C-alpha positions as a printed Julia matrix, in Angstrom:
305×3 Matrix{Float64}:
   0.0     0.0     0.0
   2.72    2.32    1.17
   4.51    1.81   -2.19
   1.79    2.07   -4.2
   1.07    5.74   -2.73
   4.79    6.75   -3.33
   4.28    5.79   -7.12
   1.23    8.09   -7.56
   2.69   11.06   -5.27
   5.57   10.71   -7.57
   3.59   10.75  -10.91
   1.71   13.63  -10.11
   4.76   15.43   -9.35
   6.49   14.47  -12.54
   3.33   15.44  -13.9
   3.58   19.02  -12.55
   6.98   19.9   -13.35
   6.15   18.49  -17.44
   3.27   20.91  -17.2
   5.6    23.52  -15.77
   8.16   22.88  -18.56
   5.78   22.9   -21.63
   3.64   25.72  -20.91
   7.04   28.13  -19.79
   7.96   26.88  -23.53
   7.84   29.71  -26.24
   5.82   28.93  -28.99
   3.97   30.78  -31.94
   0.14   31.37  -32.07
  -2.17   32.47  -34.44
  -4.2    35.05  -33.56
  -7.09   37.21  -34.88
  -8.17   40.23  -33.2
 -11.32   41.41  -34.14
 -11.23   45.07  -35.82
 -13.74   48.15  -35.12
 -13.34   51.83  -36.64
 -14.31   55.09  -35.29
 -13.77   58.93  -35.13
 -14.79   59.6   -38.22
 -17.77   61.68  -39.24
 -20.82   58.18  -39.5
 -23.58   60.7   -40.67
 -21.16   62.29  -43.51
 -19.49   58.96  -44.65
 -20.48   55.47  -45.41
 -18.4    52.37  -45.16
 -18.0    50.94  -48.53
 -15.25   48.44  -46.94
 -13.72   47.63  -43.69
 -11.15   45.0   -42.53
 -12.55   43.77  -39.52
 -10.0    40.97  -38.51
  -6.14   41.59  -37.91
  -4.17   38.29  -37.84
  -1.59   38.11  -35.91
   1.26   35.49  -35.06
   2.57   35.49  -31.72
   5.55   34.3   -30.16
   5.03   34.02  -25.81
   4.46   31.31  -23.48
   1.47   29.05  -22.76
   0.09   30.6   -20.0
   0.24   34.03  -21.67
  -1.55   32.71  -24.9
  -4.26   31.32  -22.67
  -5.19   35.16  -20.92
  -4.52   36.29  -24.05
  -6.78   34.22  -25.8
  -9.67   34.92  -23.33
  -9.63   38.38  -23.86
  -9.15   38.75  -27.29
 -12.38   37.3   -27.86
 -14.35   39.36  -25.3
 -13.44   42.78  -26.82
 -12.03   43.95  -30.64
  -9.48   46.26  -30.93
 -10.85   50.03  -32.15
  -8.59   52.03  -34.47
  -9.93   55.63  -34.96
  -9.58   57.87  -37.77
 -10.92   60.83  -40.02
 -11.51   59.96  -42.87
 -10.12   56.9   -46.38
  -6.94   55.24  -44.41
  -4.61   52.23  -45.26
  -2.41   51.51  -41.68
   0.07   49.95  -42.35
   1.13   46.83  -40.11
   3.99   47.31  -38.43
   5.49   47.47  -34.9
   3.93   50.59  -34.41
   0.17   49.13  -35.09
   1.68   45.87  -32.88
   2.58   48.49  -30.16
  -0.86   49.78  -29.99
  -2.45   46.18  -29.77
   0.08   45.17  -26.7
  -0.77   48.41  -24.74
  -4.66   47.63  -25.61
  -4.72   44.08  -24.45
  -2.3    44.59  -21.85
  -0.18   41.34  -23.15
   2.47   40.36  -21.15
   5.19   37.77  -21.78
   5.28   37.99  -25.59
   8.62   37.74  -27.54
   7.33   38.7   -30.79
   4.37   39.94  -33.0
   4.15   39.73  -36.73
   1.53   39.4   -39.24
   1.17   37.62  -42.44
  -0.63   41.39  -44.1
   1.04   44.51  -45.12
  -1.97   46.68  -44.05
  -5.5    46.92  -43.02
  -8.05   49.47  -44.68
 -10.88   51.48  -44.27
 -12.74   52.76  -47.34
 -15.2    55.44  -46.65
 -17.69   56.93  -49.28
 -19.09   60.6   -48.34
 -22.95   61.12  -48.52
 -24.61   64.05  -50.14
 -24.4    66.77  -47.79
 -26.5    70.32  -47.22
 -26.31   72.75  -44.63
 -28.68   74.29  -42.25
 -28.94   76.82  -39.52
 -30.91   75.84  -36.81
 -33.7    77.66  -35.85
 -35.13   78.28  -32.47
 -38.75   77.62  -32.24
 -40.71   76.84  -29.47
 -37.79   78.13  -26.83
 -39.2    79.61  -23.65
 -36.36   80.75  -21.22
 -37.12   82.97  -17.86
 -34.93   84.67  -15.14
 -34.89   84.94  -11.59
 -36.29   88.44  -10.48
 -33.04   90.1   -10.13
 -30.93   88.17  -13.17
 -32.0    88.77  -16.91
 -30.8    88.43  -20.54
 -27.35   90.32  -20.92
 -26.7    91.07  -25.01
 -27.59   88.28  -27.19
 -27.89   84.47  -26.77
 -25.14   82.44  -28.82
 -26.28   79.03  -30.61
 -23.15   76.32  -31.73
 -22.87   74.43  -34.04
 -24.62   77.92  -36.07
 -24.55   75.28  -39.12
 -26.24   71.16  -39.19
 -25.16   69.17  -41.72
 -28.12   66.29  -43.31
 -26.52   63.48  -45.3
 -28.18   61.29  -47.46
 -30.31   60.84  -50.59
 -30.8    64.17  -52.47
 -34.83   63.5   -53.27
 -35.37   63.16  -49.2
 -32.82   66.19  -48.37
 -35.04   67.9   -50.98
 -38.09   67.18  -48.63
 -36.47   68.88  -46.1
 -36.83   72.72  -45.93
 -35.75   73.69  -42.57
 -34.11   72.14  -39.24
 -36.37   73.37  -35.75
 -35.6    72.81  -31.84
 -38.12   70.98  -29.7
 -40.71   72.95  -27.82
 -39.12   73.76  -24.19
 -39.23   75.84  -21.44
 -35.71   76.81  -19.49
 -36.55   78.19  -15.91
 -35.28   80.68  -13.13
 -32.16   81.21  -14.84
 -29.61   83.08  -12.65
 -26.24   82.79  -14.12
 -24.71   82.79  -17.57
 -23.82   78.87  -19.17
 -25.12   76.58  -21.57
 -28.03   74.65  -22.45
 -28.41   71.63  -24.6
 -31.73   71.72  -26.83
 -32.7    69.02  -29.1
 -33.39   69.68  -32.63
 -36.51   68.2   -34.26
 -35.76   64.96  -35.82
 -37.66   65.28  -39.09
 -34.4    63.75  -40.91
 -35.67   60.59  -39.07
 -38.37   60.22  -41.6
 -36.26   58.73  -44.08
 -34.37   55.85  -44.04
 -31.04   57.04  -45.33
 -30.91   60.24  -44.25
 -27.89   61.33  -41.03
 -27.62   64.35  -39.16
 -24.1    65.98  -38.09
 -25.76   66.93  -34.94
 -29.18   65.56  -33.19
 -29.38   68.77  -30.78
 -27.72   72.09  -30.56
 -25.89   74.03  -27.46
 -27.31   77.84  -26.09
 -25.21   80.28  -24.22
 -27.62   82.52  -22.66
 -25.35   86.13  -21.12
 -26.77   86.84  -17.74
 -26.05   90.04  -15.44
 -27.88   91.29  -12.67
 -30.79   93.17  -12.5
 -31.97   95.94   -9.87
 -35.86   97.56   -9.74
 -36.17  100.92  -10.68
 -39.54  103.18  -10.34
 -41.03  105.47  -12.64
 -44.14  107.94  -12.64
 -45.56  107.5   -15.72
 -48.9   109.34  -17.12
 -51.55  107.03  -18.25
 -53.11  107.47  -21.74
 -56.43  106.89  -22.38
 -58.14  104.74  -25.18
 -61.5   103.27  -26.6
 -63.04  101.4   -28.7
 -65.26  104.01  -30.23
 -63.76  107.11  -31.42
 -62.24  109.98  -29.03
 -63.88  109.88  -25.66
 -62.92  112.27  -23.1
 -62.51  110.99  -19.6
 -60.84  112.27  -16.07
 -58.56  109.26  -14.54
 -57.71  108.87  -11.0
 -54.79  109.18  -10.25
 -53.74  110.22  -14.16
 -50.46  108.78  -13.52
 -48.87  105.09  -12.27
 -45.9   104.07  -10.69
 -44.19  101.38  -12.71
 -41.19   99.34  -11.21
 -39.12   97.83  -13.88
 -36.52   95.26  -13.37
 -33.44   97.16  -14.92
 -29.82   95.79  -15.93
 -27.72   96.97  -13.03
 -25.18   98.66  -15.62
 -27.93  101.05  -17.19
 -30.63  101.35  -15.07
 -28.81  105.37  -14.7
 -29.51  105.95  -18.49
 -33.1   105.15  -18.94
 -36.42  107.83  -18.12
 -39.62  108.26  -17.31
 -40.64  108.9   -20.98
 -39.34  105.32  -22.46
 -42.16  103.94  -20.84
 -46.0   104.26  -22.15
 -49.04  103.4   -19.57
 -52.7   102.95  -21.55
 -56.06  102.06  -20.27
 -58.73  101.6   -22.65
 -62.39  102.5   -22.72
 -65.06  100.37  -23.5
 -68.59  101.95  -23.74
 -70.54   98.54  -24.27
 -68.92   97.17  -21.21
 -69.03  100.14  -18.63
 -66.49   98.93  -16.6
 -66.39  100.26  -13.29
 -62.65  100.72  -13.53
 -60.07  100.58  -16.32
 -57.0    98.17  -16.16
 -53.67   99.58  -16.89
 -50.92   97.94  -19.25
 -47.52   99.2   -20.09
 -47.41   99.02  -23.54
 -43.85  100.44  -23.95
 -40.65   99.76  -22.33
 -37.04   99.87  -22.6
 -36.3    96.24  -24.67
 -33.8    95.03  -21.64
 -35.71   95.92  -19.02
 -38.98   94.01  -17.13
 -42.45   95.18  -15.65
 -42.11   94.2   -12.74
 -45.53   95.95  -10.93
 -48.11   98.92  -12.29
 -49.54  100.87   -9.09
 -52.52  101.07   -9.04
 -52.69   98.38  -11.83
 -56.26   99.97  -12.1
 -57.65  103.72  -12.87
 -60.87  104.84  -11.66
 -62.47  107.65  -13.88
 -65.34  110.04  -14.91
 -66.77  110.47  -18.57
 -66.4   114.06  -19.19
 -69.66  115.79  -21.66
């Protein structure tokens, strides 16, 4: 029994140290790692053809061929470019794969290929500027609009067939609403997807970026007569008070340079109605600037004969 134990402890250890032996051995492996392309422009171009496998022969131990293996197979190898390219393969390409893979243990990489290629075929291509439509933006009570709001990209690019881009006469946001704004940045807006309608059709970008200026805002009071108006010819009329105090929400930087007389208060007269008071709106006011309050926001009056 004894010696019958010995024989199989000393199998399996000459067992062992064979397995040791031949998988430390260097040998060469074929291997082919799975190609993907990228960074170039997929709505302008098509691929008209792509080599998608990179064969490789290898020159590392077992045990390295074995990790190697296993994740070679899980994930391909992406090579990205800009446009038509032939790369050639060399140890600059074989580089790139070891760093990717994170091989270790390999003596050597060569392939039986010169080069892989990519051949790209651009689409018909027309321009548009996007147009806002739809776009609803408000402000906190002291923060407003400061100059003009600042769209990129200013130009979309549709690709594809020339009857659909025919089809299509104009590229539109989405209908949204961006609220209490109170500092200046950028908003992301999607563009209308009508290009979606046909089959073959790609757009350079599927939404568009706003910068909207912001600068504080400070209220500012004016006495401002009140004009009267109806319906039905000139009437003549007594208001109390004739004039309203209007508070305007005014960009901190000019609020010293506007007046009194930029600003028009009207209430309107309606005989059929004989309303018991007459509602005030200001129907002018600086373009940067915001009503904030009328007082009173309504006149009483007397219909003079």
């Amino acid at each position: 029994m004894l010696r019958h134990r010995q024989f199989w402890i000393i199998l399996l250890i000459t067992a062992v140290v064979w397995l040791g032996a031949t998988m430390s051995e260097s040998k060469n492996y074929s291997l082919q790692v799975r190609v993907t392309w990228g960074g170039y422009d997929t709505a302008r171009y098509v691929v008209s053809y792509a080599d998608t496998l990179l064969p490789l022969i290898v020159t590392s131990d077992n045990f390295s061929a074995i990790t190697r293996y296993m994740r070679v197979r899980r994930e391909p190898f992406q090579i990205d470019v800009s446009g038509d390219t032939v790369i050639k393969v060399s140890t600059l390409l074989f580089d790139a794969v070891k760093q990717h893979y994170g091989f270790e243990g390999i003596q050597n990489i060569t392939s039986p290929i010169d080069n892989i290629r990519l051949k790209l075929t651009e689409r018909e291509g027309r321009p548009y500027v996007p147009q806002l439509r739809g776009v609803d933006f408000s402000f906190t009570e002291q923060f407003g609009l400061s100059g003009s709001p600042r769209i990129s990209p200013d130009t979309v690019w549709l690709y594809g067939d020339p009857a659909a881009l025919d089809k299509i006469s104009e590229l539109t946001t989405v209908r949204c609403s961006i609220q209490n704004i109170s500092d200046s940045g950028y908003y992301t807006i999607p563009l209308n997807p009508v290009w979606k309608k046909y089959r073959d059709v790609r757009a350079s970008h599927d939404n568009i970026r706003i910068f909207i200026p912001v600068e504080r805002y400070v209220e500012q009071s004016y006495s401002v007569p009140v004009e009267l108006h109806s319906r039905q010819g000139n009437v003549k009329a007594k208001l109390y008070p004739d004039h309203v105090n209007v508070t305007l929400w005014v960009p901190y930087k000019e609020y010293e340079d506007l007046s009194a007389d930029q600003i028009h208060a009207d209430a309107e007269y309606a005989p059929d109605m004989n309303p018991a008071s007459l509602p005030v709106k200001v129907t002018k006011f600086p373009v940067r600037t915001r009503v904030k309050s009328v007082a009173p926001a309504e006149l009483q009056y007397v219909i003079m004969q």
